[in-house]
Amino acid sequence: MTIRPLVILPDPLLRIVSDVVANADGATKALIDDMFETMYDAPGVGLAAVQVGVTTRIVTMDASRGDDEKQPLALINPEIIWSSDALNEYEEGCLSIPEFYGVVTRPTKVGVRFLDLDGKVLEREMDGLAATVIQHEIDHLNGKLFIDHLSRLKRERVIKKFQKQARREGGE
Ligand code: NI
């Protein structure tokens, strides 16, 4: 298992719509192992493959809290199949937008359909933090970021900040 480098805003990869995984194979398994290692190391509660530079529809997450037992979950081709009318506000962050946070409103509960590594179709109801995480990660698979849910002013401000940072690191 390897910790892979994270793709950081404003990298255009983050705006790519990821491809459906046709066949989960050994490379998929290795990618998922690396994603868990990268996610736990960060530390983060969710990661989309595009955030380590692979544009396929794979998500890892763990919405367990504090000292609770870990609940690693890998989802291949995840989709939201229903969502509650009730909404929840949560202060979100993103490993691709380090040290920036913003309150996002999303459905409190969602139904998620996905494949596991054996190609089995699974469905799961998620609420609370897990619901927020899976919606945030599925957004990533569609080239969308949590800052897209904020006001235009806030979004443009953070994008500018990261553009400047990237230019500085590029040696300009
Ligand atoms: Ni994110």
Coordinates of N, CA, C and O in Angstrom, one line a residue, residues 32 52 63 133 137 140-141 145 153 167 170:
I32 N -7.7 0.9 -4.5 CA -8.6 1.1 -3.3 C -7.7 1.0 -2.1 O -7.8 1.8 -1.1
V52 N -6.6 11.3 -6.3 CA -5.2 10.7 -6.4 C -4.8 10.6 -7.9 O -3.9 9.9 -8.3
A63 N -16.8 6.9 8.0 CA -17.5 8.0 8.7 C -17.6 7.7 10.2 O -18.4 8.2 10.9
V133 N -20.7 12.7 3.5 CA -19.5 12.3 2.8 C -19.8 11.7 1.4 O -19.1 12.1 0.4
E137 N -18.4 13.0 -2.1 CA -17.5 12.2 -3.0 C -18.1 11.9 -4.3 O -17.4 11.9 -5.4
H140 N -17.4 14.7 -6.5 CA -16.1 14.6 -7.1 C -16.1 13.8 -8.4 O -15.4 14.2 -9.4
L141 N -16.8 12.7 -8.4 CA -16.9 11.8 -9.6 C -17.5 12.5 -10.8 O -17.3 12.2 -11.9
L145 N -17.2 20.2 -6.9 CA -16.5 20.4 -5.6 C -17.4 21.0 -4.6 O -18.4 21.7 -5.0
L153 N -19.1 34.5 -4.5 CA -18.0 35.3 -4.0 C -17.0 34.4 -3.2 O -15.8 34.5 -3.4
R167 N 0.9 29.1 -8.3 CA 1.9 29.9 -9.1 C 3.2 30.1 -8.3 O 4.2 29.9 -8.8
G170 N 5.0 27.0 -8.3 CA 5.6 26.8 -9.7 C 6.8 27.6 -9.9 O 7.4 27.5 -10.9

